[in-house]
XYZ file of C-alpha atoms in Angstrom:
401
model
C 100.515 53.811 61.767
C 104.121 52.905 61.763
C 105.048 56.349 63.262
C 102.966 55.716 66.340
C 104.224 52.125 66.906
C 105.550 51.903 70.407
C 109.178 51.123 71.035
C 110.901 49.665 74.125
C 114.375 50.331 75.305
C 116.960 47.796 73.731
C 114.334 45.649 72.247
C 111.543 46.615 69.755
C 108.000 45.239 69.946
C 106.316 43.837 66.844
C 105.007 46.411 64.614
C 101.193 46.504 63.507
C 100.423 44.459 60.377
C 99.888 47.698 58.384
C 103.472 48.317 58.572
C 104.276 45.224 56.510
C 101.983 45.824 53.725
C 103.155 46.952 50.317
C 105.063 50.153 50.617
C 105.292 49.907 54.646
C 108.598 47.747 54.866
C 110.756 48.853 57.874
C 114.532 48.754 57.976
C 116.839 48.172 60.857
C 118.389 51.683 61.122
C 114.844 53.257 61.528
C 114.119 50.769 64.275
C 117.542 51.266 66.304
C 117.489 55.067 65.607
C 113.910 55.621 67.083
C 114.454 53.198 69.909
C 117.549 55.078 71.422
C 118.827 58.570 72.275
C 121.861 57.845 69.954
C 122.784 61.690 69.757
C 123.624 61.725 73.259
C 127.255 60.717 73.778
C 126.580 59.271 77.237
C 123.658 56.972 76.059
C 125.676 55.997 73.130
C 128.866 55.245 75.315
C 126.892 52.801 77.454
C 125.979 50.577 74.457
C 128.013 47.576 73.053
C 128.556 49.223 69.476
C 130.489 46.243 68.120
C 127.436 44.112 67.837
C 123.656 43.941 67.900
C 121.421 40.944 67.087
C 118.129 40.439 65.046
C 116.274 37.338 66.172
C 114.310 36.181 63.341
C 111.972 33.227 62.919
C 112.777 30.435 60.560
C 110.470 29.478 57.755
C 108.932 26.753 60.093
C 107.480 29.679 62.292
C 108.716 28.001 65.568
C 112.375 28.094 65.608
C 114.591 31.173 65.495
C 118.025 32.193 64.253
C 120.459 35.119 64.976
C 121.481 37.770 62.469
C 124.331 39.816 63.914
C 125.249 43.283 62.824
C 127.760 46.149 63.635
C 125.905 48.564 65.704
C 128.528 51.435 65.301
C 128.606 51.061 61.598
C 124.944 51.003 61.241
C 124.511 54.301 63.268
C 127.408 56.079 61.443
C 126.839 55.151 57.823
C 123.896 52.636 57.776
C 125.965 49.584 57.027
C 123.948 46.340 57.291
C 120.716 48.334 57.092
C 118.579 45.196 56.434
C 114.875 45.013 55.885
C 112.954 43.664 59.004
C 110.269 41.103 58.799
C 107.137 40.423 60.821
C 108.214 38.926 64.433
C 111.678 40.149 64.254
C 113.192 41.291 67.713
C 116.150 43.533 67.802
C 118.714 43.313 70.757
C 120.874 46.228 71.612
C 123.307 45.173 74.368
C 125.057 47.203 77.165
C 128.706 47.950 76.883
C 129.535 45.926 80.097
C 129.299 42.766 78.049
C 132.977 43.186 77.269
C 134.165 46.001 79.673
C 133.509 47.156 83.215
C 131.469 50.292 83.278
C 130.721 50.829 87.087
C 134.414 51.014 88.047
C 135.169 51.948 91.682
C 137.867 52.375 94.251
C 138.091 52.064 97.879
C 139.747 53.986 100.738
C 140.382 52.586 104.106
C 142.123 53.938 107.505
C 142.511 57.350 108.800
C 139.891 59.350 106.700
C 136.603 60.607 107.733
C 134.489 58.565 105.401
C 135.919 55.401 104.484
C 134.380 53.115 101.787
C 133.783 52.586 98.060
C 133.713 55.512 95.523
C 133.122 55.626 91.887
C 136.284 55.834 89.721
C 136.731 58.772 87.598
C 139.342 59.056 84.863
C 142.459 60.815 85.804
C 141.428 60.354 89.487
C 144.336 60.848 91.969
C 144.786 59.745 95.515
C 144.213 63.207 96.804
C 141.121 63.365 94.667
C 139.849 60.326 96.476
C 140.980 61.636 99.977
C 138.907 64.779 99.276
C 135.820 62.811 98.390
C 136.213 60.703 101.677
C 136.065 63.917 103.748
C 139.908 64.488 104.405
C 142.232 63.211 106.976
C 141.678 62.548 110.561
C 144.068 64.172 113.248
C 145.878 60.885 113.269
C 146.366 60.518 109.855
C 149.835 60.006 108.298
C 149.857 62.738 105.742
C 152.959 62.048 103.832
C 152.468 58.737 102.224
C 149.362 56.848 100.952
C 149.427 52.929 100.307
C 147.671 51.946 97.126
C 146.909 48.064 96.923
C 146.483 47.042 93.228
C 145.494 44.121 91.286
C 147.003 43.049 87.986
C 144.224 42.350 85.592
C 146.321 39.493 84.157
C 146.804 37.898 87.509
C 149.890 36.613 89.082
C 151.737 33.327 89.078
C 152.734 31.825 92.300
C 151.318 32.960 95.651
C 151.203 36.627 94.943
C 147.826 38.358 94.772
C 148.381 41.950 94.800
C 151.142 44.718 94.868
C 151.390 47.829 97.055
C 152.412 51.145 95.777
C 153.568 53.895 98.265
C 152.381 57.264 96.924
C 153.958 60.353 98.130
C 151.415 63.033 99.027
C 151.941 66.754 98.344
C 153.292 68.838 101.404
C 150.244 71.237 101.251
C 146.821 69.747 101.141
C 145.454 71.861 98.320
C 148.805 72.344 96.496
C 148.153 71.929 92.553
C 145.029 69.642 93.031
C 143.068 71.905 90.621
C 145.389 71.411 87.680
C 143.801 70.539 84.380
C 146.975 69.521 82.831
C 147.072 65.894 84.194
C 148.967 63.435 82.317
C 149.332 59.671 83.005
C 152.617 58.867 84.877
C 153.922 55.808 86.670
C 156.104 57.776 89.085
C 154.588 57.005 92.696
C 156.452 60.087 94.003
C 153.928 62.211 91.927
C 150.759 63.446 93.186
C 149.425 62.630 89.827
C 149.572 58.816 90.099
C 146.166 57.661 88.783
C 144.073 55.236 90.430
C 142.645 52.099 88.668
C 139.632 50.062 89.105
C 139.384 48.130 92.270
C 142.452 49.953 93.831
C 142.250 49.968 97.768
C 143.833 53.287 99.136
C 144.939 52.932 102.811
C 145.756 55.992 104.757
C 147.656 54.927 107.756
C 148.008 56.272 111.446
C 150.980 58.521 111.990
C 153.595 56.812 114.272
C 154.094 60.090 116.180
C 150.427 60.827 116.903
C 149.259 59.733 120.582
C 146.012 60.918 121.975
C 145.886 62.320 125.174
C 145.867 59.682 128.074
C 144.229 60.263 131.486
C 144.269 58.388 134.809
C 142.594 59.107 138.165
C 143.845 58.736 141.656
C 141.428 59.279 144.531
C 141.267 58.573 148.294
C 143.943 59.313 150.737
C 146.230 61.210 148.704
C 147.221 64.984 149.042
C 146.107 66.176 145.600
C 143.404 63.481 144.395
C 141.806 63.810 140.893
C 142.283 63.328 137.204
C 145.900 63.429 135.588
C 147.007 63.559 132.048
C 150.084 61.433 131.298
C 153.021 63.279 129.796
C 155.033 60.466 128.495
C 154.677 56.893 127.280
C 156.646 55.525 130.102
C 154.945 57.240 133.125
C 154.710 54.930 136.033
C 152.598 54.588 139.106
C 155.300 55.892 141.324
C 155.413 59.089 139.046
C 151.587 59.615 139.469
C 151.778 59.130 143.172
C 154.563 61.790 143.716
C 152.718 64.244 141.306
C 149.495 63.714 143.579
C 151.537 64.685 146.599
C 151.982 61.296 148.300
C 149.720 59.696 150.760
C 148.054 61.636 153.648
C 148.718 60.604 157.138
C 145.821 58.104 157.007
C 146.823 56.808 153.518
C 146.983 52.911 153.297
C 149.167 52.196 150.413
C 149.336 48.437 150.999
C 145.743 48.265 150.485
C 145.746 50.495 147.269
C 143.030 49.341 144.785
C 144.398 49.634 141.104
C 141.867 48.957 138.407
C 142.546 48.549 134.642
C 139.260 48.180 132.903
C 137.219 45.862 134.992
C 140.146 44.027 136.514
C 142.157 44.644 139.627
C 145.989 44.708 139.293
C 147.783 43.326 142.214
C 150.347 45.677 143.294
C 152.483 46.495 146.403
C 152.300 50.303 146.400
C 153.946 50.463 149.829
C 157.074 48.968 148.297
C 156.884 51.172 145.247
C 156.696 54.380 147.155
C 158.673 54.029 150.163
C 161.186 51.486 148.906
C 160.995 52.872 145.057
C 161.112 49.217 144.139
C 161.419 49.498 140.224
C 160.399 45.640 140.155
C 156.973 46.423 141.680
C 156.324 49.601 139.771
C 154.159 49.552 136.719
C 153.574 51.702 133.681
C 150.374 53.509 133.433
C 147.586 53.245 130.637
C 144.766 55.425 129.609
C 141.754 54.960 131.991
C 143.718 53.528 134.958
C 142.034 54.097 138.304
C 143.793 54.213 141.703
C 142.134 54.368 145.017
C 144.073 54.891 148.328
C 141.861 53.681 151.374
C 142.224 54.796 155.056
C 144.550 52.700 157.372
C 141.972 49.952 158.588
C 143.680 48.691 161.724
C 141.629 45.496 161.439
C 141.653 41.998 160.167
C 138.584 40.133 158.781
C 138.304 36.397 159.828
C 135.352 34.704 158.138
C 133.938 31.454 156.821
C 134.125 28.174 158.911
C 135.207 29.748 162.281
C 133.123 29.827 165.468
C 133.156 33.691 165.784
C 133.805 35.247 162.448
C 134.270 39.184 162.418
C 136.698 42.016 162.373
C 139.593 41.838 164.845
C 141.998 44.606 165.770
C 145.360 44.314 163.789
C 148.443 43.476 165.872
C 151.960 43.494 164.522
C 153.621 40.024 164.662
C 150.578 37.930 164.586
C 150.125 35.221 162.067
C 147.130 33.478 160.489
C 146.379 31.033 163.242
C 146.645 33.515 165.852
C 143.701 35.238 164.309
C 141.777 32.044 163.813
C 142.152 31.396 167.548
C 140.853 34.736 168.358
C 137.797 33.605 166.136
C 137.067 30.756 168.298
C 138.953 28.298 166.033
C 137.602 26.419 163.098
C 134.497 24.399 162.707
C 134.380 20.862 162.094
C 133.609 21.475 158.404
C 136.659 23.554 157.745
C 139.042 22.097 155.120
C 141.696 24.873 154.221
C 142.299 28.788 154.578
C 142.607 31.455 152.103
C 144.756 34.242 153.203
C 144.234 37.499 151.146
C 146.851 40.403 151.622
C 145.591 43.763 151.351
C 147.345 43.898 148.184
C 144.962 41.376 146.729
C 147.564 38.601 146.599
C 145.950 35.463 147.908
C 147.615 32.438 149.295
C 146.214 28.914 150.309
C 147.019 27.803 153.955
C 146.563 24.330 155.079
C 146.253 22.638 158.599
C 148.837 20.620 160.380
C 152.310 20.859 161.721
C 154.215 21.236 158.615
C 152.108 23.888 156.615
C 152.884 27.666 156.350
C 151.619 30.023 158.815
C 152.354 33.584 157.479
C 152.448 36.691 159.330
C 149.273 38.787 158.961
C 149.265 42.550 157.433
C 147.006 45.056 158.346
C 143.685 44.902 156.338
C 143.971 41.296 155.455
C 141.287 38.669 154.976
C 141.271 35.285 156.543
C 138.535 32.893 154.945
C 138.312 29.384 156.268
C 136.605 27.296 153.468
C 134.255 24.531 154.206
C 135.259 20.989 153.431
C 133.382 19.444 150.635
C 133.205 15.548 151.139
C 133.721 13.159 148.196
C 131.024 10.759 147.511
C 131.785 7.005 148.621
C 129.732 4.764 146.446
C 126.536 7.127 146.501
C 124.998 9.120 143.608
C 126.576 12.376 142.978
C 124.454 15.060 144.757
C 124.402 17.908 142.165
C 121.874 20.140 144.157
C 123.970 19.864 147.293
C 127.115 20.687 145.550
C 125.677 23.678 143.648
C 124.311 24.854 147.081
C 127.778 24.684 148.396
C 129.374 26.477 145.549
C 126.807 29.166 145.942
C 127.462 29.448 149.648
C 131.123 29.884 148.921
C 130.453 32.610 146.280
C 128.019 34.442 148.575
C 130.793 34.324 151.313
C 133.319 35.857 148.860
C 130.915 38.572 148.065
C 130.385 39.427 151.593
C 134.235 39.456 152.198
C 134.603 42.010 149.234
C 131.824 44.169 150.791
C 133.477 44.152 154.254
C 136.855 45.006 152.794
C 135.608 47.759 150.742
C 134.019 49.308 153.845
């Protein structure tokens, strides 16, 4: 029967043939009304009320034509309540054919849950902040920055505009008010958000997390220290740690920032209070003060590599002579001071020959001959490079010990 004829949402299926017999004609209103929950304002609000379409076959039975009607008027007073014919299909469209239904806003920056949120009517910046879980400790709680698009677009290069919205002094002040009226004043807590607004909560310029550094080894009070100011220096830290012990070797101090060594002369910083050598500390800095080594390491292309007793006033070549001199394969010398600073030293009468400090490393590098008309020996070159790298690793291990 016509009453049991199934309907699908939006589009009605063809009724049984008995419905088209004499006295069984069907009208548009009956079809549309049965196909939807038009008493429900939410359901009705999601439909495009300005238009619906009946797709009807032409007399040739092959082609079709469109017969439009006003859905809103049909539902309110049955205007346009036409008779339907066999094969008619009725189309009811969603409201988003001419307007945006799923509106949203975004929030970024110093809130607990950044991201996209549905836009509600009369939605304020504070409403969005609450939905985003509230502020972080680091949040700037006085201002919000709302980045807004103009639906009509902009001329020239401009693509958006920024409004600075003043936030209430108290987090919960007047946020439950029901008397919200649309305003344009950005100093008001009732500045309403629009579709696609991006709200940014910035970090407070006065908020700084705790910063810690460590100093270990030969100092009177080793351990972890919390920085008390933005411009605390290495000298300040060393003084707070009580200075070096009697065995502390400041010249060989190892300063690490991340995974890299910072080359410093802590001896000058502490004893001479040389501000040019001093350095500002950062969170996570690590300082290690070793014991006085009283030795110099001579390694590489020498006849008797090893550790030699440090003697004041002796230079690089004095220690190479103690190590039995260089081999025939030697090319140049790398002299590394205990601070980490490294200099290249050549052979000959007119080359530099610096004085050696306690804890230094003298590494004589092997000569790599240049090919003369012979094919490039990649394997041999790589072997030499790996040998040098292994030598450097050995030097680092010995220096650490």
